[in-house]
Each structure stands twice: as C-alpha cells, then as structure tokens.
PDB file of C-alpha atoms in Angstrom:
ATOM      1  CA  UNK A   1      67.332  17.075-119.845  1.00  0.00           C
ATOM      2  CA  UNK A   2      64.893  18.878-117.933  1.00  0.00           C
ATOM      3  CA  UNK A   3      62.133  21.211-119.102  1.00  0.00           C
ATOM      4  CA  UNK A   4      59.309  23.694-118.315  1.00  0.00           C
ATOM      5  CA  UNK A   5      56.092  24.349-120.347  1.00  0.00           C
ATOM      6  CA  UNK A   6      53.600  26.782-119.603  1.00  0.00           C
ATOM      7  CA  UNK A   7      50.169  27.460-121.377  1.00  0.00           C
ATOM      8  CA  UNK A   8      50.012  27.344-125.061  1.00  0.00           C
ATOM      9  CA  UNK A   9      53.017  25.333-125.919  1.00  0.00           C
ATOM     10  CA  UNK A  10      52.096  23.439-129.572  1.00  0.00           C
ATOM     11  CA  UNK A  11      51.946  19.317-129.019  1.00  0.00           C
ATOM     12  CA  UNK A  12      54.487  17.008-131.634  1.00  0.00           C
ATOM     13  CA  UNK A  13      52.992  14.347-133.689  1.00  0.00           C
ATOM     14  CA  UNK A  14      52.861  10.852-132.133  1.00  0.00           C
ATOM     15  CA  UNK A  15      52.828   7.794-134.262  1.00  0.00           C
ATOM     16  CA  UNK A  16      50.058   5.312-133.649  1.00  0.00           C
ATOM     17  CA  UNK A  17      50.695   1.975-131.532  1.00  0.00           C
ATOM     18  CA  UNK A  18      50.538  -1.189-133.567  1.00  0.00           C
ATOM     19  CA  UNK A  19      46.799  -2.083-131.685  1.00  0.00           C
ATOM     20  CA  UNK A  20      45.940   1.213-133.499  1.00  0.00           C
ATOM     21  CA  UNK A  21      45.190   2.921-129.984  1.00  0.00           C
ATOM     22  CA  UNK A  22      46.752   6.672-130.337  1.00  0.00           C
ATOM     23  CA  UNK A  23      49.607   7.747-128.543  1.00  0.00           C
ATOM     24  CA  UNK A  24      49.319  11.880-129.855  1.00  0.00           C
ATOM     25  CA  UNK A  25      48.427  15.111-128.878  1.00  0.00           C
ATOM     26  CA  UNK A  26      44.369  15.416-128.200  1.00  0.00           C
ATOM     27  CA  UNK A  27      42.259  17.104-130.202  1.00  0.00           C
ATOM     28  CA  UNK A  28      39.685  19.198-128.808  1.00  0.00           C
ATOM     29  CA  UNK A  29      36.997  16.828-129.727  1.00  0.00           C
ATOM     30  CA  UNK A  30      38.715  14.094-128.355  1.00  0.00           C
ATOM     31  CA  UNK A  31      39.599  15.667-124.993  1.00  0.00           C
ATOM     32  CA  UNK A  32      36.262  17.110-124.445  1.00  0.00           C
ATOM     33  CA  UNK A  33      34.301  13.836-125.212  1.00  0.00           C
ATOM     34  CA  UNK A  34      36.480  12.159-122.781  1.00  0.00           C
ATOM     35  CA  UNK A  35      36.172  14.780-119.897  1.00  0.00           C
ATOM     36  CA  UNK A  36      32.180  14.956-120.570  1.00  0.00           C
ATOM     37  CA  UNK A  37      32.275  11.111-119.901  1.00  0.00           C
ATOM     38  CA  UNK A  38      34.362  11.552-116.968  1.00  0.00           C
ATOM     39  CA  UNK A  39      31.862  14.130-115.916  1.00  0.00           C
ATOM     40  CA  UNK A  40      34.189  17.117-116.121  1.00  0.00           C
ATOM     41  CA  UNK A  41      34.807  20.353-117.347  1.00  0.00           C
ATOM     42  CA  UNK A  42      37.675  21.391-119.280  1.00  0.00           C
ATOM     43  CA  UNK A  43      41.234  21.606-116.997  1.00  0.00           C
ATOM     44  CA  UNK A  44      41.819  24.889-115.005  1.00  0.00           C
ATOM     45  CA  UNK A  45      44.560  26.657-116.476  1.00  0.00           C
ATOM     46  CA  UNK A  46      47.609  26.980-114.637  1.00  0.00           C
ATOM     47  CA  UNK A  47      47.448  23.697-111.949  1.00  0.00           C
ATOM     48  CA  UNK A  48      50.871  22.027-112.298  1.00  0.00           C
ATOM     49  CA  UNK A  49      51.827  18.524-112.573  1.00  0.00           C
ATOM     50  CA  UNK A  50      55.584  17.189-112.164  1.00  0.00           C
ATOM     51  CA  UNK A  51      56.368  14.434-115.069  1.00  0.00           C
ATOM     52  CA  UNK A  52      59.118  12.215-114.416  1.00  0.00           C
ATOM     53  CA  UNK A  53      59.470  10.048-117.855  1.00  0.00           C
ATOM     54  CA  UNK A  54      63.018   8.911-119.332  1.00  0.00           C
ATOM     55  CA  UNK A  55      61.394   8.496-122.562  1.00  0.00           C
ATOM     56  CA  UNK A  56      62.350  11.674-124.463  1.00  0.00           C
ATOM     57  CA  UNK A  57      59.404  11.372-127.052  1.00  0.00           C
ATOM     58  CA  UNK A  58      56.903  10.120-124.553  1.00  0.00           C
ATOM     59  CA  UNK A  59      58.285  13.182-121.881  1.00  0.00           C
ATOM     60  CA  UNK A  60      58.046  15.850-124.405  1.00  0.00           C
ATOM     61  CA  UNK A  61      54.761  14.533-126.203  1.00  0.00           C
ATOM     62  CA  UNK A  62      52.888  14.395-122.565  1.00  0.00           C
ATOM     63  CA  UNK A  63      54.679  17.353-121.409  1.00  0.00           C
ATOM     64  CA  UNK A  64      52.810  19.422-124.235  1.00  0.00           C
ATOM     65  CA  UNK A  65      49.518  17.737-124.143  1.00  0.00           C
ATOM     66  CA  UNK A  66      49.255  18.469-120.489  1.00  0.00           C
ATOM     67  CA  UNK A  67      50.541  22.215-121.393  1.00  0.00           C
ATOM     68  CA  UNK A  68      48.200  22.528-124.309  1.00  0.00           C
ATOM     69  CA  UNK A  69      45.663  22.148-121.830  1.00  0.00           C
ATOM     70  CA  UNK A  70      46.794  24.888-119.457  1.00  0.00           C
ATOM     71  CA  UNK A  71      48.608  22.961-116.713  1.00  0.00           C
ATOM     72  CA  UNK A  72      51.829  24.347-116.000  1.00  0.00           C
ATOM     73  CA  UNK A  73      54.665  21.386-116.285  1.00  0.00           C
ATOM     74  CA  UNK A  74      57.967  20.245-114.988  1.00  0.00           C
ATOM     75  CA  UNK A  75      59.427  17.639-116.787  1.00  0.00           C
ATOM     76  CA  UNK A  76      62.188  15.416-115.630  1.00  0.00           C
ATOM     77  CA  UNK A  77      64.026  12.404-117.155  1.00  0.00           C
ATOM     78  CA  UNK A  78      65.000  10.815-114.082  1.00  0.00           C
ATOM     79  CA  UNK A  79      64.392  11.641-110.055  1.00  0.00           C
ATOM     80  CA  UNK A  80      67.546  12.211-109.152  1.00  0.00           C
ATOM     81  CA  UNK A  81      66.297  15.806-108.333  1.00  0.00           C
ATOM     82  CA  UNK A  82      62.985  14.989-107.604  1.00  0.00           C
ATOM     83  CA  UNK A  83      63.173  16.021-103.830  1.00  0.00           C
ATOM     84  CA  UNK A  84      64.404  19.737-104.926  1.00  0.00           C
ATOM     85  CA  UNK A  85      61.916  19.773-107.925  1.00  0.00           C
ATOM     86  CA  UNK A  86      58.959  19.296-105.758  1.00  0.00           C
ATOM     87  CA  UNK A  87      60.118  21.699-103.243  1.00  0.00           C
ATOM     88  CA  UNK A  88      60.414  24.461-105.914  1.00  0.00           C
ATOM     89  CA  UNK A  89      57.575  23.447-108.172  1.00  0.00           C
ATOM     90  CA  UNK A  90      55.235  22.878-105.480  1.00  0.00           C
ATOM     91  CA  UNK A  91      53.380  20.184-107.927  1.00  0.00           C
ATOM     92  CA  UNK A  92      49.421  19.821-107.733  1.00  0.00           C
ATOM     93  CA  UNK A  93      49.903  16.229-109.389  1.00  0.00           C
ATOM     94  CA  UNK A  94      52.953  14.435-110.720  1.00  0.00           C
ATOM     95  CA  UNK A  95      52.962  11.916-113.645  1.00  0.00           C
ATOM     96  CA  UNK A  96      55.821   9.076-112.764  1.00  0.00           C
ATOM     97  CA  UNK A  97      56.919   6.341-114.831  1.00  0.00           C
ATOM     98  CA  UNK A  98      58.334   3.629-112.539  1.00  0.00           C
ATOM     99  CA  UNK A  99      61.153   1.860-114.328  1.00  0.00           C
ATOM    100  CA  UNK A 100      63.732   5.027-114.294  1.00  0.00           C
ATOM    101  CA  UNK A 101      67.309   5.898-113.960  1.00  0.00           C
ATOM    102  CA  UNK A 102      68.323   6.599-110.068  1.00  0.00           C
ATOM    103  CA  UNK A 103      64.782   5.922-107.571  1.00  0.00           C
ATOM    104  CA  UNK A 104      62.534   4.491-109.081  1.00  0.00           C
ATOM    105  CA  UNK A 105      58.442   5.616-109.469  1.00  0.00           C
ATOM    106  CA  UNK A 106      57.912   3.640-106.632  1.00  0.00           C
ATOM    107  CA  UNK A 107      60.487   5.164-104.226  1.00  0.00           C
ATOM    108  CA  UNK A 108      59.132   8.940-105.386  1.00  0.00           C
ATOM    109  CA  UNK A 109      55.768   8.314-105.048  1.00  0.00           C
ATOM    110  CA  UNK A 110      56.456   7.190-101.341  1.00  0.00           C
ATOM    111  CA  UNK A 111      58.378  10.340-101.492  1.00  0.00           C
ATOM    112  CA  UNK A 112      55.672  12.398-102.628  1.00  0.00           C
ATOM    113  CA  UNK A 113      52.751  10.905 -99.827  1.00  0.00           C
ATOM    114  CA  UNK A 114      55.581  12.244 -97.109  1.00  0.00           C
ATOM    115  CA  UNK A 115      55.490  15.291 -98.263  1.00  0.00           C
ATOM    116  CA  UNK A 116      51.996  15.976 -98.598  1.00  0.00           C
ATOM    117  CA  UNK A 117      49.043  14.387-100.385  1.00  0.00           C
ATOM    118  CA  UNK A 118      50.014  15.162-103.632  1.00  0.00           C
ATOM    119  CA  UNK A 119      48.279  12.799-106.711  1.00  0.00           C
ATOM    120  CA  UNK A 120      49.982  10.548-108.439  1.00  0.00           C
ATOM    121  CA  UNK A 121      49.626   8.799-112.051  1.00  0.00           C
ATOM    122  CA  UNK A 122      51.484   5.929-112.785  1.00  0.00           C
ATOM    123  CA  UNK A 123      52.439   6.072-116.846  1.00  0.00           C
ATOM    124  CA  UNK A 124      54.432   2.640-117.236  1.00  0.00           C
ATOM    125  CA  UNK A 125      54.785  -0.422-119.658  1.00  0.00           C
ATOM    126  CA  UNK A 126      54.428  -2.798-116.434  1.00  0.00           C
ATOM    127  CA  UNK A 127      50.706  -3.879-116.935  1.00  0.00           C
ATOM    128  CA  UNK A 128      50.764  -7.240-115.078  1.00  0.00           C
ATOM    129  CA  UNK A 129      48.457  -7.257-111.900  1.00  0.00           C
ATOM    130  CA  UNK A 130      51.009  -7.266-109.280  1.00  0.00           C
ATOM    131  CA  UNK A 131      52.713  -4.232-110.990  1.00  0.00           C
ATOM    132  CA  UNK A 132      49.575  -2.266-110.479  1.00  0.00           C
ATOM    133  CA  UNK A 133      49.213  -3.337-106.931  1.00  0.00           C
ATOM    134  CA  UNK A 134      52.752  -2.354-106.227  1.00  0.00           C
ATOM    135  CA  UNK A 135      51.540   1.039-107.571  1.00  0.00           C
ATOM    136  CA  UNK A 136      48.546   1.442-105.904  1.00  0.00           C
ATOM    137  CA  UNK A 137      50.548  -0.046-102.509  1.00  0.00           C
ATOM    138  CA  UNK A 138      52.669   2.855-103.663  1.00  0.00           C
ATOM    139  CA  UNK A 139      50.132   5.710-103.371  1.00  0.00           C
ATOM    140  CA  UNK A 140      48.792   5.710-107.213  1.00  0.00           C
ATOM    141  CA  UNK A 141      45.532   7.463-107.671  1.00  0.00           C
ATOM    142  CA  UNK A 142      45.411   5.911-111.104  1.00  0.00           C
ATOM    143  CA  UNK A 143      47.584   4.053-112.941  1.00  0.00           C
ATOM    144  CA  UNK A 144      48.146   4.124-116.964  1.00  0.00           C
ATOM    145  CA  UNK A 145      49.910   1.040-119.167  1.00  0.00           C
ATOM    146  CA  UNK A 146      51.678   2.503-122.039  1.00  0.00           C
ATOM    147  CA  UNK A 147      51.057   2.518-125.238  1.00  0.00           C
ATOM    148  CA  UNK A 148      48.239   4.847-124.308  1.00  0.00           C
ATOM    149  CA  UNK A 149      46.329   7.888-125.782  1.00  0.00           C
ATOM    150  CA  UNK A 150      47.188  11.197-124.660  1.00  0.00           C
ATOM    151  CA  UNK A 151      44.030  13.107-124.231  1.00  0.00           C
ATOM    152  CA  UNK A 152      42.648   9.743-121.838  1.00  0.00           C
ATOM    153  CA  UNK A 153      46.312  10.947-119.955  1.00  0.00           C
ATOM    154  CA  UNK A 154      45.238  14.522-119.756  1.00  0.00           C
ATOM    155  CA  UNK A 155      41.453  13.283-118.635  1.00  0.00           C
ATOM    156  CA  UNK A 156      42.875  11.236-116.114  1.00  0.00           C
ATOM    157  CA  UNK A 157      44.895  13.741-114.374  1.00  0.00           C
ATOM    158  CA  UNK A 158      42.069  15.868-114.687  1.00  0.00           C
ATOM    159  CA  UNK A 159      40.067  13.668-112.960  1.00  0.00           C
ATOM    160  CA  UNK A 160      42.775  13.165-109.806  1.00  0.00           C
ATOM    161  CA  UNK A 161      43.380  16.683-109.303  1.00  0.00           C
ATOM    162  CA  UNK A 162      39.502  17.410-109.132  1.00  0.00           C
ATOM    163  CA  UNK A 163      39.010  14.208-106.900  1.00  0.00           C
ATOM    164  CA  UNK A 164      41.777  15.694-104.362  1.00  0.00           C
ATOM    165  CA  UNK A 165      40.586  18.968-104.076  1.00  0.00           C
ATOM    166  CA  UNK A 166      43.504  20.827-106.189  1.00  0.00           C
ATOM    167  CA  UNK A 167      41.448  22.475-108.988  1.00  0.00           C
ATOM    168  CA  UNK A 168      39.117  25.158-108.275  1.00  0.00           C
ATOM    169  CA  UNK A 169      35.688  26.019-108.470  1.00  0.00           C
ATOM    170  CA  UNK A 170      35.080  27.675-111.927  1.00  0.00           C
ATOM    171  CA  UNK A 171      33.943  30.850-110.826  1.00  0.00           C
ATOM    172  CA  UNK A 172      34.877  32.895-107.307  1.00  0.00           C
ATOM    173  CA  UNK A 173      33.713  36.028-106.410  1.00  0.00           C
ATOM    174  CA  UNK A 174      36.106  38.429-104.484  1.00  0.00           C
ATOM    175  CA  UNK A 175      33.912  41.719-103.561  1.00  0.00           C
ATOM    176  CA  UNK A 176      32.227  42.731-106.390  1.00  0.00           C
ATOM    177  CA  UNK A 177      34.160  40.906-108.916  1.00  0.00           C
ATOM    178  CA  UNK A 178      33.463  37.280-110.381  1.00  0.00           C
ATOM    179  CA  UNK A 179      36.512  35.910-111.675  1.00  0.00           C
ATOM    180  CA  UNK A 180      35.160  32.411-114.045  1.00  0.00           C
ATOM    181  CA  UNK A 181      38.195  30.509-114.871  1.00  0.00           C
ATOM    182  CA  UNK A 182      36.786  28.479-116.902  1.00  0.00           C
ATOM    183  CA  UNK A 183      34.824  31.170-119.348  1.00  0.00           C
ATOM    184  CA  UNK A 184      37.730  33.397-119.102  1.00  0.00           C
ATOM    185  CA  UNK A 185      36.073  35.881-117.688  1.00  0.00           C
ATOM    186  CA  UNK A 186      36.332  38.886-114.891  1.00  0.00           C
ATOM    187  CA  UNK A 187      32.861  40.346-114.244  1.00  0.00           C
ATOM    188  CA  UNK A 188      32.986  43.582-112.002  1.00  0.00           C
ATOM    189  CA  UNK A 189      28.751  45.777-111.495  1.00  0.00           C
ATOM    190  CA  UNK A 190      27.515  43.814-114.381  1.00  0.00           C
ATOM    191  CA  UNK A 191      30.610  44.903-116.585  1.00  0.00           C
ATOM    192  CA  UNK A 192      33.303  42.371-117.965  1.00  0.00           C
ATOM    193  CA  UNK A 193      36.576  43.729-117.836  1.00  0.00           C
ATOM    194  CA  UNK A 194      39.129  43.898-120.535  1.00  0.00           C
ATOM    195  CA  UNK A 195      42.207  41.332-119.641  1.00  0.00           C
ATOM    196  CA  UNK A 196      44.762  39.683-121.590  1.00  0.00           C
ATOM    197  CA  UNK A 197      45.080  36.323-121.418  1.00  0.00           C
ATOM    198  CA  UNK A 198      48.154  36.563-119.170  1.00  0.00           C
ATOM    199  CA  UNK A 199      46.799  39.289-116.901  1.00  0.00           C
ATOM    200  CA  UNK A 200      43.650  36.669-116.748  1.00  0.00           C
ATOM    201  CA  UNK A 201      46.041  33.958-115.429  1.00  0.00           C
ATOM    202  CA  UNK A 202      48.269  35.923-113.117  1.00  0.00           C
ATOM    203  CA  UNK A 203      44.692  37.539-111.536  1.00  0.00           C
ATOM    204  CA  UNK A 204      43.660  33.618-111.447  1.00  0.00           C
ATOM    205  CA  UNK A 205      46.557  32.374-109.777  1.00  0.00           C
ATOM    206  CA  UNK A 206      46.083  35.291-107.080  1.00  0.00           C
ATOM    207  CA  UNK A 207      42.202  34.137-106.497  1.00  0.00           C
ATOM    208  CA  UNK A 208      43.248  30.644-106.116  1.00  0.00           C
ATOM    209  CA  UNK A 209      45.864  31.556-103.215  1.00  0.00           C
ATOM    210  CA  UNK A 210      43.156  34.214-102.368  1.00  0.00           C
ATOM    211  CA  UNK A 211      43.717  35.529 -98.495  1.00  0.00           C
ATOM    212  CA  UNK A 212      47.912  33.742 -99.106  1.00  0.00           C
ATOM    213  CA  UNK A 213      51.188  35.672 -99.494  1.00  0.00           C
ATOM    214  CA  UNK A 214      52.677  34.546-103.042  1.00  0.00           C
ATOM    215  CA  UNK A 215      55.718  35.267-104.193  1.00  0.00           C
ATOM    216  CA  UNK A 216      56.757  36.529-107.795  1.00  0.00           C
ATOM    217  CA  UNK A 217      58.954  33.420-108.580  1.00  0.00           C
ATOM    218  CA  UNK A 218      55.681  30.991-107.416  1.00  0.00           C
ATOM    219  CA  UNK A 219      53.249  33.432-109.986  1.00  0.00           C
ATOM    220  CA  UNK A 220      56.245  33.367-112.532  1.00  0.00           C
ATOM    221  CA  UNK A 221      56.591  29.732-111.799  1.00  0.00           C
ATOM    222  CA  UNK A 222      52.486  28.779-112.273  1.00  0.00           C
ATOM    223  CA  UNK A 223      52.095  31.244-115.159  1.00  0.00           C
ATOM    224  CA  UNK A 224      54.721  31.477-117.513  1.00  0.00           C
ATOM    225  CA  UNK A 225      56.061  27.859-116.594  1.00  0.00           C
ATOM    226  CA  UNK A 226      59.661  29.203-115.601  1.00  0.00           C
ATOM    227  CA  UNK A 227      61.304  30.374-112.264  1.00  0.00           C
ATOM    228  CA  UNK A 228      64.118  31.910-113.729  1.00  0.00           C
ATOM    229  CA  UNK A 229      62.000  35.421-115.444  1.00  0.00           C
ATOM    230  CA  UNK A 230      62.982  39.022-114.565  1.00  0.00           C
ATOM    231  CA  UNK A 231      60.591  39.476-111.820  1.00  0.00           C
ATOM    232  CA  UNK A 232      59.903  42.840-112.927  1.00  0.00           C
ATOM    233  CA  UNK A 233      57.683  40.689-115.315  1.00  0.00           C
ATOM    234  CA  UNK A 234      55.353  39.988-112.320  1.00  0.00           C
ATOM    235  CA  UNK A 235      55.095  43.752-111.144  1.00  0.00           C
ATOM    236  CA  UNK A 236      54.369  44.765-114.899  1.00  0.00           C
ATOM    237  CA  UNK A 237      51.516  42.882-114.835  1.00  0.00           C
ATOM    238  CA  UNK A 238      50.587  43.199-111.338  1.00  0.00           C
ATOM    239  CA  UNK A 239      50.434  47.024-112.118  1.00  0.00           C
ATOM    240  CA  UNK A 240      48.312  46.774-115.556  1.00  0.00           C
ATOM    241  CA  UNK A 241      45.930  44.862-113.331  1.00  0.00           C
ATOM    242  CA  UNK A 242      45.602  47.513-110.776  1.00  0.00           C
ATOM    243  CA  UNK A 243      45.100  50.093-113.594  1.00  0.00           C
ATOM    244  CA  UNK A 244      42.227  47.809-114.978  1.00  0.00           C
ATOM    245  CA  UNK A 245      40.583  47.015-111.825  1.00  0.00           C
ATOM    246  CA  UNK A 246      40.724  50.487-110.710  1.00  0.00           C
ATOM    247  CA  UNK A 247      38.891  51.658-107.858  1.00  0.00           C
ATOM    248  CA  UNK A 248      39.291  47.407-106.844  1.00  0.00           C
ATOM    249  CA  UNK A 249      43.174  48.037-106.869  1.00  0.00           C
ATOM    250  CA  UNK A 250      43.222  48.145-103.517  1.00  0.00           C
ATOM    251  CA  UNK A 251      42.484  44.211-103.813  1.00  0.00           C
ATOM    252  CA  UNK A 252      45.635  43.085-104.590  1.00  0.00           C
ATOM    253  CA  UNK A 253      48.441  43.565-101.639  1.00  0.00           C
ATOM    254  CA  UNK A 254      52.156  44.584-101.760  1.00  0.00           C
ATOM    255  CA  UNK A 255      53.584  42.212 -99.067  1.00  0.00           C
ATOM    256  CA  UNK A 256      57.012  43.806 -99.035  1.00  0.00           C
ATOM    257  CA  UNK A 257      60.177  41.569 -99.612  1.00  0.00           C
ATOM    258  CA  UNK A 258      57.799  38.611 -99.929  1.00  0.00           C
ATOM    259  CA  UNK A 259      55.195  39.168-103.088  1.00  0.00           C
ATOM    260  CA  UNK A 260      51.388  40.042-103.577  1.00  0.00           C
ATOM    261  CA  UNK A 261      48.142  39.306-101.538  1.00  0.00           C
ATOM    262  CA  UNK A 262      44.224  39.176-102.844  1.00  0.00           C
ATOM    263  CA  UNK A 263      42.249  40.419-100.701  1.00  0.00           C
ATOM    264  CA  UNK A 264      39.753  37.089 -99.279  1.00  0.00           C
TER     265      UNK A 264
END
C-alpha cells in the first residue's frame, strides 16, 4: 500500500522496545533537544523525503513523525516503483530499509546516486559492521539499526538534508518582502502580512524554487502531500496571495501551460 502525508498529519502510538529505547512519535521536547544537540533548527516545512519500509507499523509510524514535522512524504512498501516514484516525487531525501520485497535498499540507493545526489538513510535491523559498510559502500549518508526512536529518525534526516544543501536558509528576502520559514512569517515595509498557514507554504515553496518555473501538480505535490488535487486548488491560492501581497502581485508569474514563477 502506498501513501502520501503532508503537514499536520497526527503520529500513532508506538510501543516501547524491550531495551526500553522508544520507537514513537516525538514530542516537541524530545525533537527539539535532539536538533539543539545536533546544532539545528527545527525542519523546514515542506522538504520531502521518499520512505521505502515493508513494515506497515514502522512505515506509517515514520511516515507521520516525519509529516508531523512538516516534510512532505511518500511512502512505499516495496521499490518495485521506486524509479517512477522518484521521478514524480522529486524526493529531497529518501528513508530505505534494505531487506525488502523486489530490489533491495541497496540496489535503490545505487539507484538514487544515478539519478542525482539525493540523501539517503538507511532504517534496517542489519546492525553488524559489514552491513553498515555495505550501506555506506551503497551511498548512505547515515545509517539507523532498528529498534530506534523516532524523533533521533526525524533529527537525522534533518541533519542530511541540511548537510547536502536541500533545506533552506530560514529567512529570504525577495524585493521588499522577507519571507522566515522558520518563524512563519512574511514581512513586507516593516509590516507582517496576514497568511494562512497554507498560503504561507505554497508562497514558501515558490521562494525556494525562486527565479524556477513550477508546476501546480509539483506545489500540490510539496504542499498538500498529493498529486492527484483539482489544480484549481493551486490557482485559488495563488490568487488570495496576489490579493494579499498587493501592489507585490506582480511577483509571482503566470507561465502559461506550465505553472507559476517568483520573481528572483
């Protein structure tokens, strides 16, 4: 079964491991602690990461951690579509466990450095030396032995995505306007404008690709978590941003038959 979480989606409980070491949902406290010792800030909402787990507790557990904490997610129980997935989801970072049906983590990580220089995290019960050689021979970036505790999963990807590049800077300024991630914030002469949270993250997504063509199934995609939306969705919003940004409207680009531009 595969599935699709966007921002927001509410995390199941997770039993503890026998060693006691938690295999749940993070708290805030928890997540945060771990990030400041990482020396990081809290994830940037919207980067996505592919999960490839056959485990359907483990899958849907991490897939809802990760969403909690405003990645966008793809989660697959085997990678026998792996090749299309990435070419549609366009993943920041995947998550692979290695012993699965069809290829195994191995094989799509190989696939993966082809393609690009995507991260990868290895989430596996192989914790024997040579297994995480073979992964790092593989193309890891890190490498995590199950049982394991969510919110050091969400740190860790964290971590790789900032490490390669694929998060952005908190706070980006695009003419007068300071759009801050991070603080959820849009700053325009002093004066913070009034967004939703959604119009925040589709005006996000835009900065990040700031200067790029993007089409309304890639911004449906990154902020709702699903392809498959009425993209009259995406010009809704689009449009209520325009009204708010007003005389800035002229920011944000109608690239006809192909999507929206921001202005770089």
């Amino acid at each position: 079964m595969e599935c699709s979480f966007g921002v927001g989606g509410t995390p199941p409980t997770v039993r503890t491991d026998p060693e006691g070491r938690l295999n749940r949902p993070a708290s805030a406290g928890d997540l945060q602690r771990i990030l400041s010792r990482a020396g990081q800030t809290r994830p940037v909402t919207g980067a996505r990461v592919l999960l490839v787990e056959d485990d359907d507790t483990i899958r849907d557990a991490v897939a809802r951690a990760l969403a909690g904490e405003g990645f966008a997610v793809r989660a697959l129980p085997d990678g026998r579509r792996f090749e299309q997935e990435v070419a549609a989801f366009r993943p920041d970072a995947a998550v692979l466990d290695i012993a699965l049906p069809g290829p195994d983590g191995f094989r799509l990580a190989r696939l993966l450095r082809q393609a690009g220089d995507v991260p990868v995290v290895f989430l596996t019960a192989r914790d024997a030396v040579p297994d995480r050689l073979a992964g790092f021979a593989a193309g890891a970036d890190d490498y995590v032995v199950k049982p394991f505790a969510l919110a050091e999963l969400v740190a860790r990807v964290t971590v790789v995505l900032r490490r390669s590049g694929r998060l952005a800077a908190s706070a980006v300024q695009v003419g007068d306007l300071v759009v801050d991630e991070q603080s959820a914030t849009v700053v325009g002469e002093a004066t913070e404008l009034p967004l939703t949270a959604t119009e925040l993250r589709v005006l996000c997504f835009l900065v990040r690709h700031r200067g790029r063509t993007v089409s309304k199934t890639q911004i449906l995609t990154q902020v709702w978590g699903y392809a498959d939306y009425d993209p009259n969705l995406v010009e809704a919003y689009v449009s209520a941003l325009r009204r708010k940004l007003g005389l800035r409207a002229g920011l944000i680009s109608t690239v006809r038959g192909l999507g929206y531009r921001l202005s770089a």
